[in-house]
Every structure is written in C-alpha cells, then in structure tokens.
Amino acid sequence: SSIEDLGIIEVLCKDKTGTLTENRMVVKEIWGEKDQVLGWAGKVVYENGHSKIDPFDEAILNSLGSKHVQVEVLAEVPFDPLRRRNTRMIKEKDGYVLVTRGAPETVLDLCELKDRSRVEEWMVEQGRKGQRVWAVAIKKLPVTGYQLQDIEKKERGMELVGLITFEDPIKKSSVVALRMAKKMGVMVVVLTGDGLEVARSVGEQIGLVENERQVMGADRWSKLSL
C-alpha cells in the first residue's frame, strides 16, 4: 500500500518462502533412525557466530537441543544453488567422515541405494503435505594418505543416513492478501525453487491453486507459446 505504482499492475509475481510463509522451519518427520539422522545433520550446521542462522539449521538445533555437539571441521564446501547441498569433512575418533546434506535429488545421486524408488515415494508423499525434504549422507575415510583439498571428488559411494522434513507455516495474512488481490483484478503468480508437490500444497492452502495444471516446472513453462 506504500508504493503508488502497484495501482497499475495486472500480474504480481512473488516468491514463497518468507513472503507467503513465515520462513520459520520446524522439523516434522524423519526417515531413518531419528537420533542418527539429526545428529549427522547437526554436524553440518553452519554457526558463524552471529545471532541469526539459517532457518533449516535453527530447526535442526532446536530438535537436537542439548544433544548438539561441536565438531572439528577439516574442510568444507558450502551450500550453493548449483550443488544444492553442503559438505563437511570432520574429524572423528576413528578417522575422517564426509557429511553431506541438502536437496535429496542431488544427495541421493551420490549414494549407493538398493531401493531408491521406496525413498522417492516417501519424499513425494511429504511434498504433497507441503513439507521440504533434506537428505543426509556420510562416508567414512581413512586418516592416512588422504588429501583434504578437492573433497567434492570424494562425494561418491556415500551411505544414506536418512531424510528430514521441514514445515514452513503459512502466514495468516497471506490468504487475506490474495483474496484482496483477486478482488482488485490482480493475478498473483508464485515463483519458487521448491518441488512441484510443495508448491502445489502451499498454493492450495492459500487458495491460489485449484488444480495441478496451475503448477508447472521450468521445463514445461519454457515450452509455452507467447
């Protein structure tokens, strides 16, 4: 309401996280042994000394509580939009351990799985509930004869520890705002990096999506005619 030019727009494109949702993650469900999954995920929490940390890390720390322990980090590859995961080499009592967590589509490709379809079915089901899914994997390495540089080359043949789902509550004001926009003839489009199932679930909760055809990935979008 403070921007005069908004009075002439017909289509409003906006993001989802922190705009329609509260950007306040809460751990909901675990696939695998809970203590192990959260424990390994907690060893990749990025604590930079500031009071504000990543919402996913905050959710993991809240779930761990007093069980969270500091680790000796030997090397690290931070999260970035292309890799969609972050990896740490940490020192354990019996050697080095590579710990990776992030988007399951990328982490699962690094793991040796006997039944990937069963894991993916669980992921899709969580996505339909509107929950974000992270995968956690590890790989134990010997201390001797190992070079700390280029740890990305070691991200192969990893062991899947489990999956974590996060819920990001819908802002109460979102539903009201969208109703007002519709009443004023403004078409709202949500642009998100989340999976189609999550996007559809959130869209349905806020009254924006009525059928699955209203949710599309970039591959389908790019093929649309002008």
Tab-separated table of C-alpha atoms in Angstrom:
chain	number	residue	atom	x	y	z
A	1	SER	CA	0.000	0.000	0.000
A	2	SER	CA	3.028	2.322	0.311
A	3	ILE	CA	4.014	2.009	-3.367
A	4	GLU	CA	1.858	4.100	-5.673
A	5	ASP	CA	2.834	2.222	-8.852
A	6	LEU	CA	1.259	-1.007	-7.566
A	7	GLY	CA	-2.070	0.518	-8.522
A	8	ILE	CA	-1.439	-0.127	-12.223
A	9	ILE	CA	-0.122	-3.706	-12.199
A	10	GLU	CA	-2.142	-6.643	-13.544
A	11	VAL	CA	0.183	-9.543	-12.670
A	12	LEU	CA	2.126	-9.774	-9.403
A	13	CYS	CA	4.975	-12.311	-9.272
A	14	LYS	CA	6.283	-13.093	-5.821
A	15	ASP	CA	8.341	-15.703	-4.036
A	16	LYS	CA	7.013	-18.126	-1.453
A	17	THR	CA	9.403	-18.562	1.452
A	18	GLY	CA	9.250	-15.635	3.851
A	19	THR	CA	6.545	-13.943	1.780
A	20	LEU	CA	3.608	-16.334	1.840
A	21	THR	CA	5.212	-18.419	4.571
A	22	GLU	CA	6.883	-17.384	7.822
A	23	ASN	CA	10.368	-18.705	6.911
A	24	ARG	CA	10.392	-20.370	10.323
A	25	MET	CA	11.275	-24.012	9.744
A	26	VAL	CA	10.183	-26.799	12.065
A	27	VAL	CA	11.404	-30.407	11.828
A	28	LYS	CA	8.332	-32.598	11.247
A	29	GLU	CA	9.231	-36.154	10.224
A	30	ILE	CA	12.324	-38.336	9.935
A	31	TRP	CA	13.015	-41.218	7.557
A	32	GLY	CA	15.622	-43.392	9.251
A	33	GLU	CA	16.868	-43.574	12.825
A	34	LYS	CA	15.950	-40.185	14.305
A	35	ASP	CA	18.954	-39.606	16.576
A	36	GLN	CA	21.434	-40.600	13.874
A	37	VAL	CA	19.809	-38.531	11.122
A	38	LEU	CA	19.527	-35.391	13.242
A	39	GLY	CA	22.943	-35.993	14.807
A	40	TRP	CA	24.788	-36.141	11.488
A	41	ALA	CA	22.739	-33.247	10.075
A	42	GLY	CA	23.705	-31.204	13.123
A	43	LYS	CA	27.385	-31.729	12.400
A	44	VAL	CA	26.980	-29.710	9.207
A	45	VAL	CA	25.193	-26.798	10.899
A	46	TYR	CA	26.859	-23.558	9.868
A	47	GLU	CA	27.418	-21.474	13.009
A	48	ASN	CA	29.098	-18.213	12.089
A	49	GLY	CA	28.988	-16.548	15.481
A	50	HIS	CA	26.037	-14.324	14.607
A	51	SER	CA	22.691	-14.391	16.388
A	52	LYS	CA	20.781	-15.169	13.181
A	53	ILE	CA	21.396	-18.514	11.484
A	54	ASP	CA	19.825	-20.333	8.562
A	55	PRO	CA	16.184	-21.350	9.303
A	56	PHE	CA	16.936	-25.007	8.469
A	57	ASP	CA	19.935	-25.046	10.801
A	58	GLU	CA	17.866	-23.406	13.516
A	59	ALA	CA	15.190	-26.084	13.174
A	60	ILE	CA	17.804	-28.847	13.442
A	61	LEU	CA	19.403	-27.264	16.506
A	62	ASN	CA	16.007	-26.871	18.161
A	63	SER	CA	15.309	-30.567	17.575
A	64	LEU	CA	18.711	-31.645	18.888
A	65	GLY	CA	18.664	-29.422	21.971
A	66	SER	CA	21.427	-30.441	24.377
A	67	LYS	CA	22.375	-33.353	22.094
A	68	HIS	CA	24.095	-30.988	19.657
A	69	VAL	CA	27.878	-31.258	19.841
A	70	GLN	CA	30.624	-29.151	18.271
A	71	VAL	CA	32.851	-30.890	15.736
A	72	GLU	CA	36.359	-30.376	14.378
A	73	VAL	CA	35.927	-29.234	10.772
A	74	LEU	CA	38.837	-30.082	8.486
A	75	ALA	CA	37.399	-28.847	5.200
A	76	GLU	CA	34.085	-27.604	3.870
A	77	VAL	CA	32.206	-26.951	0.643
A	78	PRO	CA	29.368	-24.509	1.431
A	79	PHE	CA	25.868	-24.730	0.012
A	80	ASP	CA	25.324	-23.112	-3.372
A	81	PRO	CA	22.369	-23.063	-5.825
A	82	LEU	CA	24.109	-25.380	-8.311
A	83	ARG	CA	25.240	-28.114	-5.907
A	84	ARG	CA	22.147	-27.710	-3.694
A	85	ARG	CA	23.979	-29.263	-0.765
A	86	ASN	CA	26.804	-28.552	1.662
A	87	THR	CA	29.559	-30.939	2.663
A	88	ARG	CA	31.977	-31.094	5.556
A	89	MET	CA	34.996	-33.212	6.308
A	90	ILE	CA	35.075	-33.688	10.073
A	91	LYS	CA	37.431	-35.427	12.475
A	92	GLU	CA	36.025	-38.386	14.411
A	93	LYS	CA	37.752	-40.758	16.852
A	94	ASP	CA	38.364	-43.452	14.238
A	95	GLY	CA	39.136	-41.283	11.214
A	96	TYR	CA	37.655	-38.706	8.885
A	97	VAL	CA	33.977	-38.574	7.954
A	98	LEU	CA	32.482	-36.790	4.978
A	99	VAL	CA	28.993	-35.462	5.813
A	100	THR	CA	26.664	-34.161	3.112
A	101	ARG	CA	23.146	-32.816	3.401
A	102	GLY	CA	20.768	-30.919	1.139
A	103	ALA	CA	18.302	-31.427	-1.698
A	104	PRO	CA	17.556	-35.174	-1.895
A	105	GLU	CA	17.696	-35.182	-5.700
A	106	THR	CA	21.408	-34.340	-5.532
A	107	VAL	CA	22.360	-36.237	-2.371
A	108	LEU	CA	20.714	-39.491	-3.470
A	109	ASP	CA	22.778	-39.423	-6.674
A	110	LEU	CA	25.888	-39.682	-4.505
A	111	CYS	CA	24.658	-42.724	-2.575
A	112	GLU	CA	24.648	-46.445	-3.224
A	113	LEU	CA	20.977	-47.422	-2.813
A	114	LYS	CA	19.315	-50.793	-3.327
A	115	ASP	CA	15.766	-49.421	-3.453
A	116	ARG	CA	15.740	-45.758	-4.401
A	117	SER	CA	12.103	-45.879	-5.517
A	118	ARG	CA	10.946	-46.536	-1.940
A	119	VAL	CA	12.823	-43.466	-0.721
A	120	GLU	CA	11.452	-41.320	-3.548
A	121	GLU	CA	7.879	-42.422	-2.828
A	122	TRP	CA	8.284	-41.225	0.752
A	123	MET	CA	9.682	-37.906	-0.494
A	124	VAL	CA	6.755	-37.337	-2.853
A	125	GLU	CA	4.281	-38.065	-0.064
A	126	GLN	CA	5.966	-35.488	2.180
A	127	GLY	CA	5.937	-32.968	-0.655
A	128	ARG	CA	2.180	-33.386	-1.002
A	129	LYS	CA	1.908	-32.325	2.625
A	130	GLY	CA	3.774	-29.135	1.793
A	131	GLN	CA	6.944	-30.194	3.583
A	132	ARG	CA	10.510	-29.583	2.414
A	133	VAL	CA	12.791	-32.619	2.371
A	134	TRP	CA	16.526	-32.832	3.035
A	135	ALA	CA	18.730	-35.888	2.676
A	136	VAL	CA	21.737	-36.655	4.896
A	137	ALA	CA	24.598	-38.924	3.818
A	138	ILE	CA	28.034	-39.859	5.169
A	139	LYS	CA	31.219	-41.521	4.007
A	140	LYS	CA	33.993	-42.726	6.306
A	141	LEU	CA	37.557	-42.242	5.076
A	142	PRO	CA	40.921	-43.384	6.432
A	143	VAL	CA	43.228	-40.820	8.010
A	144	THR	CA	46.349	-41.955	6.197
A	145	GLY	CA	47.092	-40.974	2.645
A	146	TYR	CA	44.248	-38.506	2.322
A	147	GLN	CA	44.459	-35.005	0.882
A	148	LEU	CA	41.994	-32.501	2.336
A	149	GLN	CA	41.626	-30.498	-0.864
A	150	ASP	CA	39.039	-31.378	-3.534
A	151	ILE	CA	36.651	-33.107	-1.134
A	152	GLU	CA	33.981	-32.865	-3.843
A	153	LYS	CA	35.791	-35.713	-5.607
A	154	LYS	CA	35.137	-37.903	-2.565
A	155	GLU	CA	31.346	-37.370	-2.741
A	156	ARG	CA	30.716	-40.759	-4.337
A	157	GLY	CA	29.614	-44.071	-2.901
A	158	MET	CA	28.148	-42.413	0.162
A	159	GLU	CA	25.795	-44.016	2.690
A	160	LEU	CA	22.321	-42.524	3.037
A	161	VAL	CA	21.682	-41.888	6.738
A	162	GLY	CA	18.123	-40.648	6.258
A	163	LEU	CA	15.764	-37.832	5.352
A	164	ILE	CA	14.396	-34.866	7.286
A	165	THR	CA	11.206	-32.967	6.504
A	166	PHE	CA	10.651	-29.338	7.414
A	167	GLU	CA	7.418	-27.421	7.656
A	168	ASP	CA	7.258	-23.691	6.994
A	169	PRO	CA	3.940	-22.357	8.406
A	170	ILE	CA	1.721	-20.252	6.150
A	171	LYS	CA	1.402	-16.598	7.134
A	172	LYS	CA	-2.121	-15.857	8.326
A	173	SER	CA	-2.100	-12.656	6.288
A	174	SER	CA	-1.368	-14.491	3.018
A	175	VAL	CA	-4.902	-15.787	2.448
A	176	VAL	CA	-6.433	-12.361	3.121
A	177	ALA	CA	-3.922	-10.588	0.872
A	178	LEU	CA	-4.584	-12.961	-2.033
A	179	ARG	CA	-8.321	-12.510	-1.695
A	180	MET	CA	-7.863	-8.756	-1.860
A	181	ALA	CA	-5.617	-9.053	-4.920
A	182	LYS	CA	-8.180	-11.212	-6.711
A	183	LYS	CA	-10.953	-8.776	-5.844
A	184	MET	CA	-8.914	-5.920	-7.370
A	185	GLY	CA	-8.241	-7.911	-10.551
A	186	VAL	CA	-4.563	-8.636	-9.846
A	187	MET	CA	-3.304	-12.051	-10.954
A	188	VAL	CA	-0.783	-13.493	-8.464
A	189	VAL	CA	1.963	-15.862	-9.652
A	190	VAL	CA	4.257	-17.601	-7.178
A	191	LEU	CA	7.848	-18.309	-8.258
A	192	THR	CA	9.652	-20.835	-6.073
A	193	GLY	CA	12.649	-23.125	-6.136
A	194	ASP	CA	10.750	-25.801	-4.229
A	195	GLY	CA	9.446	-29.010	-5.796
A	196	LEU	CA	6.099	-29.136	-7.596
A	197	GLU	CA	4.409	-31.072	-4.776
A	198	VAL	CA	5.418	-28.490	-2.163
A	199	ALA	CA	4.420	-25.584	-4.407
A	200	ARG	CA	1.027	-27.133	-5.092
A	201	SER	CA	0.360	-27.841	-1.412
A	202	VAL	CA	1.154	-24.266	-0.372
A	203	GLY	CA	-0.883	-22.924	-3.294
A	204	GLU	CA	-3.881	-24.965	-2.222
A	205	GLN	CA	-3.555	-23.853	1.408
A	206	ILE	CA	-3.648	-20.176	0.472
A	207	GLY	CA	-6.441	-20.583	-2.076
A	208	LEU	CA	-4.303	-19.850	-5.136
A	209	VAL	CA	-4.248	-23.304	-6.758
A	210	GLU	CA	-7.372	-25.232	-7.770
A	211	ASN	CA	-5.849	-27.962	-9.961
A	212	GLU	CA	-2.446	-29.436	-10.792
A	213	ARG	CA	-2.345	-27.731	-14.214
A	214	GLN	CA	-1.805	-24.436	-12.405
A	215	VAL	CA	1.554	-25.658	-11.101
A	216	MET	CA	4.383	-26.187	-13.566
A	217	GLY	CA	8.130	-26.620	-13.654
A	218	ALA	CA	10.550	-24.537	-15.696
A	219	ASP	CA	10.771	-27.223	-18.395
A	220	ARG	CA	7.048	-27.007	-19.140
A	221	TRP	CA	6.987	-23.220	-18.747
A	222	SER	CA	9.726	-22.746	-21.353
A	223	LYS	CA	7.673	-24.656	-23.946
A	224	LEU	CA	4.584	-22.455	-23.624
A	225	SER	CA	3.648	-20.247	-26.575
A	226	LEU	CA	3.627	-16.462	-26.206
